Short mmCIF file of C-alpha atoms in Angstrom, two decimals:
data_model
loop_
_atom_site.label_atom_id
_atom_site.label_comp_id
_atom_site.label_asym_id
_atom_site.label_seq_id
_atom_site.Cartn_x
_atom_site.Cartn_y
_atom_site.Cartn_z
CA UNK A 1 128.80 89.04 69.21
CA UNK A 2 128.50 90.98 72.47
CA UNK A 3 132.28 91.39 73.09
CA UNK A 4 132.06 90.16 76.68
CA UNK A 5 135.83 90.05 77.23
CA UNK A 6 136.23 93.57 75.94
CA UNK A 7 133.63 94.74 78.46
CA UNK A 8 135.21 92.70 81.27
CA UNK A 9 132.10 90.60 81.92
CA UNK A 10 130.88 86.99 81.64
CA UNK A 11 127.82 85.15 80.34
CA UNK A 12 126.74 84.35 83.90
CA UNK A 13 126.97 87.98 84.98
CA UNK A 14 125.03 89.17 81.94
CA UNK A 15 122.28 86.56 82.40
CA UNK A 16 121.82 87.45 86.07
CA UNK A 17 121.78 91.14 85.17
CA UNK A 18 119.11 90.52 82.52
CA UNK A 19 116.91 88.64 84.97
CA UNK A 20 117.39 91.42 87.54
CA UNK A 21 116.34 94.08 85.02
CA UNK A 22 113.23 92.09 84.13
CA UNK A 23 112.32 91.56 87.79
CA UNK A 24 112.60 95.29 88.46
CA UNK A 25 110.27 96.27 85.60
CA UNK A 26 107.80 93.38 85.43
CA UNK A 27 105.27 95.63 87.14
CA UNK A 28 104.66 97.33 83.77
CA UNK A 29 102.94 94.14 82.55
CA UNK A 30 100.30 94.76 85.21
CA UNK A 31 100.22 98.56 85.30
CA UNK A 32 100.11 99.30 81.57
CA UNK A 33 97.05 97.14 80.73
CA UNK A 34 95.31 98.55 83.81
CA UNK A 35 95.93 102.17 82.78
CA UNK A 36 95.13 101.72 79.08
CA UNK A 37 91.98 99.72 79.81
CA UNK A 38 90.65 102.86 81.54
CA UNK A 39 90.68 104.42 78.06
CA UNK A 40 88.44 101.63 76.78
CA UNK A 41 91.15 99.37 75.36
CA UNK A 42 90.68 95.59 75.79
CA UNK A 43 92.87 94.70 78.77
CA UNK A 44 93.87 91.19 77.66
CA UNK A 45 94.99 92.33 74.21
CA UNK A 46 96.91 95.25 75.73
CA UNK A 47 98.73 92.78 77.97
CA UNK A 48 99.93 90.80 74.95
CA UNK A 49 100.82 94.01 73.09
CA UNK A 50 102.79 95.23 76.12
CA UNK A 51 104.74 91.99 76.39
CA UNK A 52 105.52 91.71 72.68
CA UNK A 53 106.45 95.38 72.32
CA UNK A 54 108.73 95.18 75.37
CA UNK A 55 110.37 91.94 74.24
CA UNK A 56 110.89 92.83 70.58
CA UNK A 57 112.18 96.34 71.23
CA UNK A 58 114.48 95.14 74.02
CA UNK A 59 115.86 92.51 71.63
CA UNK A 60 116.47 95.19 69.01
CA UNK A 61 118.32 97.35 71.52
CA UNK A 62 120.51 94.41 72.56
CA UNK A 63 121.41 93.23 69.07
CA UNK A 64 121.54 96.61 67.34
CA UNK A 65 123.41 98.68 69.96
CA UNK A 66 125.01 96.13 72.33
CA UNK A 67 123.78 98.23 75.27
CA UNK A 68 122.18 96.81 78.45
CA UNK A 69 118.98 98.83 77.98
CA UNK A 70 115.46 97.39 78.26
CA UNK A 71 112.38 99.01 76.73
CA UNK A 72 108.68 98.93 77.56
CA UNK A 73 105.63 101.22 77.37
CA UNK A 74 106.67 104.30 79.33
CA UNK A 75 105.16 105.35 82.63
CA UNK A 76 103.85 108.87 82.20
CA UNK A 77 103.40 108.26 78.51
CA UNK A 78 100.66 105.72 79.21
CA UNK A 79 99.04 108.13 81.69
CA UNK A 80 99.17 110.91 79.08
CA UNK A 81 97.61 108.52 76.54
CA UNK A 82 94.68 107.58 78.78
CA UNK A 83 93.91 110.61 80.93
CA UNK A 84 94.86 113.48 78.60
CA UNK A 85 94.35 112.15 75.08
CA UNK A 86 91.48 109.69 75.49
CA UNK A 87 89.51 110.85 78.54
CA UNK A 88 90.15 114.60 78.78
CA UNK A 89 90.21 115.24 75.01
CA UNK A 90 87.57 112.60 74.14
CA UNK A 91 89.77 111.04 71.46
CA UNK A 92 89.08 107.34 70.63
CA UNK A 93 91.88 105.04 71.66
CA UNK A 94 92.36 103.92 68.06
CA UNK A 95 93.02 107.54 67.03
CA UNK A 96 95.32 108.00 70.03
CA UNK A 97 97.35 105.01 68.84
CA UNK A 98 97.60 106.76 65.48
CA UNK A 99 99.02 109.83 67.23
CA UNK A 100 101.52 107.64 69.07
CA UNK A 101 102.59 106.32 65.67
CA UNK A 102 102.97 109.83 64.24
CA UNK A 103 105.02 110.93 67.26
CA UNK A 104 107.27 107.94 66.60
CA UNK A 105 107.63 108.99 62.96
CA UNK A 106 108.66 112.49 64.07
CA UNK A 107 111.03 110.87 66.55
CA UNK A 108 112.57 108.71 63.82
CA UNK A 109 112.98 111.54 61.29
CA UNK A 110 114.48 113.83 63.93
CA UNK A 111 116.95 111.10 64.85
CA UNK A 112 117.99 110.43 61.25
CA UNK A 113 118.60 114.12 60.57
CA UNK A 114 120.34 114.86 63.87
CA UNK A 115 117.64 117.41 64.82
CA UNK A 116 116.71 115.37 67.89
CA UNK A 117 119.88 116.30 69.76
CA UNK A 118 119.58 119.95 68.68
CA UNK A 119 115.95 120.23 69.83
CA UNK A 120 116.84 118.69 73.17
CA UNK A 121 119.45 121.40 73.69
CA UNK A 122 116.88 124.12 72.94
CA UNK A 123 114.53 122.98 75.72
CA UNK A 124 115.59 124.57 79.04
CA UNK A 125 117.22 122.06 81.36
CA UNK A 126 115.15 123.28 84.30
CA UNK A 127 111.92 122.58 82.38
CA UNK A 128 113.14 119.05 81.66
CA UNK A 129 113.67 118.43 85.36
CA UNK A 130 110.32 120.03 86.22
CA UNK A 131 108.58 117.84 83.64
CA UNK A 132 110.00 114.66 85.16
CA UNK A 133 108.97 115.69 88.68
CA UNK A 134 105.52 116.75 87.49
CA UNK A 135 104.93 113.42 85.76
CA UNK A 136 106.04 111.68 88.95
CA UNK A 137 103.48 113.62 90.99
CA UNK A 138 100.84 112.94 88.34
CA UNK A 139 101.48 109.20 88.37
CA UNK A 140 101.35 109.17 92.18
CA UNK A 141 98.03 111.03 92.17
CA UNK A 142 96.60 108.54 89.67
CA UNK A 143 97.65 105.62 91.88
CA UNK A 144 96.19 107.15 95.05
CA UNK A 145 92.97 108.03 93.20
CA UNK A 146 92.56 104.53 91.77
CA UNK A 147 93.04 103.07 95.24
CA UNK A 148 90.45 105.35 96.87
CA UNK A 149 93.08 106.84 99.18
CA UNK A 150 92.39 110.23 97.56
CA UNK A 151 88.74 110.97 96.73
CA UNK A 152 86.59 113.82 95.39
CA UNK A 153 85.37 116.50 97.81
CA UNK A 154 82.80 119.20 96.94
CA UNK A 155 84.50 121.89 99.03
CA UNK A 156 88.23 121.14 98.74
CA UNK A 157 88.22 119.25 95.38
CA UNK A 158 90.10 116.31 96.89
CA UNK A 159 90.24 114.72 100.33
CA UNK A 160 91.52 111.66 102.17
CA UNK A 161 89.43 108.55 101.58
CA UNK A 162 88.11 106.16 104.21
CA UNK A 163 91.37 104.75 105.56
CA UNK A 164 89.38 102.42 107.83
CA UNK A 165 88.25 100.51 104.74
CA UNK A 166 89.97 97.06 104.77
CA UNK A 167 90.86 97.42 101.08
CA UNK A 168 92.63 100.72 101.65
CA UNK A 169 94.43 99.35 104.70
CA UNK A 170 95.79 96.48 102.59
CA UNK A 171 96.91 98.93 99.87
CA UNK A 172 98.67 101.15 102.42
CA UNK A 173 100.48 98.10 103.81
CA UNK A 174 101.40 97.19 100.23
CA UNK A 175 102.95 100.63 99.68
CA UNK A 176 104.96 100.27 102.88
CA UNK A 177 105.99 96.74 101.86
CA UNK A 178 107.25 97.96 98.47
CA UNK A 179 109.37 100.61 100.21
CA UNK A 180 110.85 98.08 102.65
CA UNK A 181 111.63 95.57 99.91
CA UNK A 182 113.22 98.31 97.82
CA UNK A 183 115.42 99.29 100.77
CA UNK A 184 116.44 95.63 101.00
CA UNK A 185 117.45 95.86 97.30
CA UNK A 186 114.96 93.18 96.23
CA UNK A 187 114.53 93.66 92.47
CA UNK A 188 110.93 92.42 92.27
CA UNK A 189 109.78 94.68 95.14
CA UNK A 190 107.01 96.34 93.12
CA UNK A 191 105.62 93.06 91.76
CA UNK A 192 105.71 91.42 95.21
CA UNK A 193 103.78 94.33 96.75
CA UNK A 194 101.14 94.04 94.01
CA UNK A 195 100.83 90.29 94.61
CA UNK A 196 100.46 90.96 98.35
CA UNK A 197 97.53 93.32 97.72
CA UNK A 198 95.94 90.90 95.26
CA UNK A 199 96.11 88.06 97.80
CA UNK A 200 94.58 90.36 100.42
CA UNK A 201 91.75 91.24 98.05
CA UNK A 202 91.15 87.53 97.36
CA UNK A 203 90.66 86.94 101.11
CA UNK A 204 88.23 89.90 101.19
CA UNK A 205 86.30 88.36 98.30
CA UNK A 206 87.02 91.33 96.02
CA UNK A 207 89.10 89.39 93.49
CA UNK A 208 88.60 85.89 92.10
CA UNK A 209 91.43 83.40 91.78
CA UNK A 210 92.44 82.79 88.16
CA UNK A 211 91.32 79.43 86.80
CA UNK A 212 94.93 78.66 85.86
CA UNK A 213 98.35 80.25 86.24
CA UNK A 214 99.81 79.06 82.94
CA UNK A 215 97.90 79.42 79.67
CA UNK A 216 98.28 80.40 76.05
CA UNK A 217 98.69 84.16 75.55
CA UNK A 218 95.56 86.32 75.08
CA UNK A 219 94.78 87.25 71.48
CA UNK A 220 96.45 90.38 70.09
CA UNK A 221 93.78 90.78 67.39
CA UNK A 222 91.68 93.53 69.10
CA UNK A 223 94.62 95.99 69.18
CA UNK A 224 96.95 94.83 66.39
CA UNK A 225 96.90 97.37 63.53
CA UNK A 226 93.88 99.00 65.18
CA UNK A 227 95.43 102.48 65.00
CA UNK A 228 93.38 105.15 63.22
CA UNK A 229 95.73 107.30 61.10
CA UNK A 230 93.02 109.40 59.44
CA UNK A 231 91.62 110.99 62.65
CA UNK A 232 94.77 113.12 63.04
CA UNK A 233 94.32 114.86 59.67
CA UNK A 234 90.64 115.59 60.30
CA UNK A 235 91.32 117.15 63.74
CA UNK A 236 94.64 118.97 63.36
CA UNK A 237 93.95 121.72 65.92
CA UNK A 238 93.52 119.15 68.69
CA UNK A 239 95.91 116.45 67.53
CA UNK A 240 99.03 118.47 66.66
CA UNK A 241 99.60 119.86 70.21
CA UNK A 242 98.96 116.46 71.78
CA UNK A 243 101.25 114.64 69.34
CA UNK A 244 104.05 117.16 69.90
CA UNK A 245 103.60 116.86 73.67
CA UNK A 246 103.87 113.09 73.31
CA UNK A 247 107.04 113.56 71.26
CA UNK A 248 108.70 115.88 73.80
CA UNK A 249 107.82 113.69 76.80
CA UNK A 250 109.31 110.68 75.01
CA UNK A 251 112.35 112.73 73.99
CA UNK A 252 113.20 113.79 77.54
CA UNK A 253 112.47 110.34 78.96
CA UNK A 254 114.68 108.57 76.41
CA UNK A 255 117.67 110.86 76.61
CA UNK A 256 117.60 111.00 80.39
CA UNK A 257 117.46 107.22 80.69
CA UNK A 258 120.18 106.53 78.12
CA UNK A 259 122.55 109.04 79.67
CA UNK A 260 121.92 107.88 83.24
CA UNK A 261 122.21 104.13 82.61
CA UNK A 262 125.16 104.26 80.21
CA UNK A 263 127.08 106.66 82.44
CA UNK A 264 126.51 104.35 85.40
CA UNK A 265 127.77 101.40 83.31
CA UNK A 266 130.78 103.47 82.14
CA UNK A 267 129.85 102.86 78.51
CA UNK A 268 131.46 106.03 77.19
CA UNK A 269 134.24 106.62 74.73
CA UNK A 270 137.40 108.63 75.32
CA UNK A 271 135.47 111.87 74.64
CA UNK A 272 132.86 111.04 77.25
CA UNK A 273 130.16 110.35 74.67
CA UNK A 274 127.90 107.30 75.02
CA UNK A 275 128.94 104.45 72.75
CA UNK A 276 126.49 103.67 69.94
CA UNK A 277 124.24 106.56 71.04
CA UNK A 278 122.97 107.19 67.50
CA UNK A 279 121.96 103.54 67.14
CA UNK A 280 120.27 103.63 70.54
CA UNK A 281 118.30 106.73 69.53
CA UNK A 282 117.18 105.04 66.31
CA UNK A 283 116.09 101.93 68.22
CA UNK A 284 114.13 104.13 70.63
CA UNK A 285 112.47 106.00 67.78
CA UNK A 286 111.45 102.77 66.04
CA UNK A 287 110.07 101.47 69.35
CA UNK A 288 107.46 104.24 69.58
CA UNK A 289 106.04 103.35 66.16
CA UNK A 290 106.13 99.61 66.83
CA UNK A 291 104.20 99.96 70.08
CA UNK A 292 101.38 101.77 68.29
CA UNK A 293 101.18 99.06 65.62
CA UNK A 294 100.92 96.31 68.25
CA UNK A 295 98.42 98.26 70.34
CA UNK A 296 100.07 100.08 73.24
CA UNK A 297 101.27 103.54 74.19
CA UNK A 298 104.79 104.77 73.38
CA UNK A 299 107.60 102.29 74.10
CA UNK A 300 110.71 103.84 75.59
CA UNK A 301 113.97 103.02 77.39
CA UNK A 302 113.55 102.14 81.06
CA UNK A 303 115.54 103.59 83.94
CA UNK A 304 115.07 100.20 85.67
CA UNK A 305 117.81 99.00 83.32
CA UNK A 306 120.12 100.47 85.95
CA UNK A 307 119.20 97.51 88.20
CA UNK A 308 120.90 95.15 85.74
CA UNK A 309 123.88 97.48 85.44
CA UNK A 310 124.27 97.39 89.23
CA UNK A 311 124.46 93.59 88.92
CA UNK A 312 127.41 93.96 86.56
CA UNK A 313 125.60 93.95 83.20
CA UNK A 314 127.54 95.75 80.49
CA UNK A 315 126.43 94.47 77.06
CA UNK A 316 123.43 93.80 74.85
CA UNK A 317 123.28 90.23 76.16
CA UNK A 318 121.55 91.72 79.22
CA UNK A 319 118.81 93.08 76.94
CA UNK A 320 118.45 89.75 75.12
CA UNK A 321 117.94 87.92 78.42
CA UNK A 322 115.44 90.54 79.60
CA UNK A 323 113.53 90.26 76.30
CA UNK A 324 113.42 86.48 76.66
CA UNK A 325 111.95 86.85 80.17
CA UNK A 326 109.25 89.12 78.74
CA UNK A 327 108.29 86.47 76.18
CA UNK A 328 108.06 83.81 78.90
CA UNK A 329 105.74 86.12 80.85
CA UNK A 330 103.18 85.73 78.03
CA UNK A 331 102.32 82.32 79.41
CA UNK A 332 101.46 83.49 82.95
CA UNK A 333 98.91 86.01 81.68
CA UNK A 334 96.05 84.66 83.87
CA UNK A 335 98.06 85.37 87.01
CA UNK A 336 99.17 88.86 86.00
CA UNK A 337 95.77 89.89 84.60
CA UNK A 338 94.06 88.85 87.84
CA UNK A 339 95.87 91.67 89.66
CA UNK A 340 93.31 94.50 90.14
CA UNK A 341 93.89 98.13 89.15
CA UNK A 342 94.14 99.36 92.76
CA UNK A 343 96.91 96.81 93.43
CA UNK A 344 99.16 98.81 91.09
CA UNK A 345 99.20 101.71 93.60
CA UNK A 346 102.56 100.76 95.18
CA UNK A 347 104.21 100.66 91.73
CA UNK A 348 102.78 104.05 90.75
CA UNK A 349 103.67 105.51 94.15
CA UNK A 350 107.28 104.31 94.07
CA UNK A 351 107.83 105.28 90.42
CA UNK A 352 106.55 108.74 91.33
CA UNK A 353 109.02 108.84 94.20
CA UNK A 354 111.92 107.86 91.94
CA UNK A 355 111.02 110.60 89.45
CA UNK A 356 110.99 113.20 92.25
CA UNK A 357 114.78 112.86 92.52
CA UNK A 358 115.10 115.28 89.57
CA UNK A 359 114.10 118.17 91.85
CA UNK A 360 117.56 118.21 93.44
CA UNK A 361 119.01 119.22 90.07
CA UNK A 362 117.18 122.55 90.16
CA UNK A 363 118.99 125.69 91.35
CA UNK A 364 116.31 127.55 93.29
CA UNK A 365 118.56 130.59 93.64
CA UNK A 366 117.95 131.23 89.92
CA UNK A 367 114.28 132.19 90.08
CA UNK A 368 113.93 132.89 86.35
CA UNK A 369 114.65 129.23 85.55
CA UNK A 370 113.52 127.38 88.69
CA UNK A 371 110.09 129.05 88.99
CA UNK A 372 108.96 127.86 85.51
CA UNK A 373 110.12 124.36 86.47
CA UNK A 374 108.07 124.63 89.66
CA UNK A 375 105.05 125.79 87.64
CA UNK A 376 105.49 122.79 85.32
CA UNK A 377 105.71 120.23 88.12
CA UNK A 378 102.72 121.72 90.00
CA UNK A 379 100.40 122.32 87.05
CA UNK A 380 100.73 118.79 85.64
CA UNK A 381 98.94 117.06 88.56
CA UNK A 382 96.64 120.05 89.28
CA UNK A 383 95.36 120.23 85.69
CA UNK A 384 95.51 116.43 85.35
CA UNK A 385 97.33 117.06 82.08
CA UNK A 386 101.00 116.67 81.20
CA UNK A 387 100.57 118.77 78.05
CA UNK A 388 98.95 121.72 79.83
CA UNK A 389 101.51 121.62 82.64
CA UNK A 390 104.38 121.64 80.15
CA UNK A 391 102.80 124.51 78.20
CA UNK A 392 102.39 126.60 81.38
CA UNK A 393 106.04 126.03 82.28
CA UNK A 394 107.37 126.96 78.84
CA UNK A 395 105.33 130.18 78.69
CA UNK A 396 106.48 131.15 82.17
CA UNK A 397 110.10 130.42 81.23
CA UNK A 398 109.89 132.63 78.17
CA UNK A 399 108.34 135.56 80.09
CA UNK A 400 110.64 135.36 83.12
CA UNK A 401 113.91 134.89 81.25
CA UNK A 402 112.99 137.70 78.84
CA UNK A 403 112.15 139.97 81.79
CA UNK A 404 115.39 139.05 83.56
CA UNK A 405 117.43 139.81 80.46
CA UNK A 406 115.88 143.24 79.86
CA UNK A 407 116.06 144.22 83.53
CA UNK A 408 119.88 143.96 83.56
#
């Protein structure tokens, strides 16, 4: 089924690669419920939705495309869902899930018609890089704010928190620990740093030990099919821009991940095109809709899939193993749900760091294209809105490139 011999790999290699991919992205099972619960969503149900969406969509990618790509609710997309759509725009989470579904429908239709690739080419490359960096900074700011490392200040807007606080000291050590473990190439570095902080908080009496480690999964009922599809049509002026922003963020995230991981795994044909790319795009598009139905923000391909590729993974069997690991994680929900929101800071901090790598792809000698990218990456965290940051960058790009063209 997976053509292992043709890809010069073995069952053992693929299984180890699948486990490695899961270990490198298990943090999302803690981070996603924590972020979405800030929007008022029931944390336990979101955990189950996150696990099921990740498992089912990763299975579909493995069987449908035979690519070693894992999927889960996207970082940045979940922050956009909570802080821009629900909190800043005062949209109920049920209606926001409906908008996630509609963005997935747009995604799917664009993929079927081939417009998805054409639209991607129309968006300036520099803006794409600036968007990734800006989301990275935004995610980092959210993590530092949740931890109390960055706090409000009446004169300067933000300031350094009380770093003498034992809780903050433990979180700072956790961030350092995650960096050290990552340098040591330990796949579960982010999860281990979160567990370290949780244990520290238990000793401080800030977190209670779970009654059990293994239990039946939390009920999915509070979020399953809870999406409100009517709200969109009654509030078009607000919902259309947000839905399109969601679509474009998912578009850039997906394409960037697929290209990066598949190129690293040398899964290209003789023309240099990624094998089964159209199928992968369709699987990604379907994932966004499925996540909304289950009760989570947009599901997308994960760059952490590269960890499995580095272990030698080359086929969809990697994805099947990763999906199986996700399903098994359903039964350790008490342990994962006991991890407090502030313990996710190392994961948010390191993911933000990884996303910053896109800045090296910008040519700062070309001011007309690099300055709009800079505006995008700066305005996203400063406005606390991915949509507004992206809009500022696109307007600046249009004005500057038009000016540069007429000044020649």
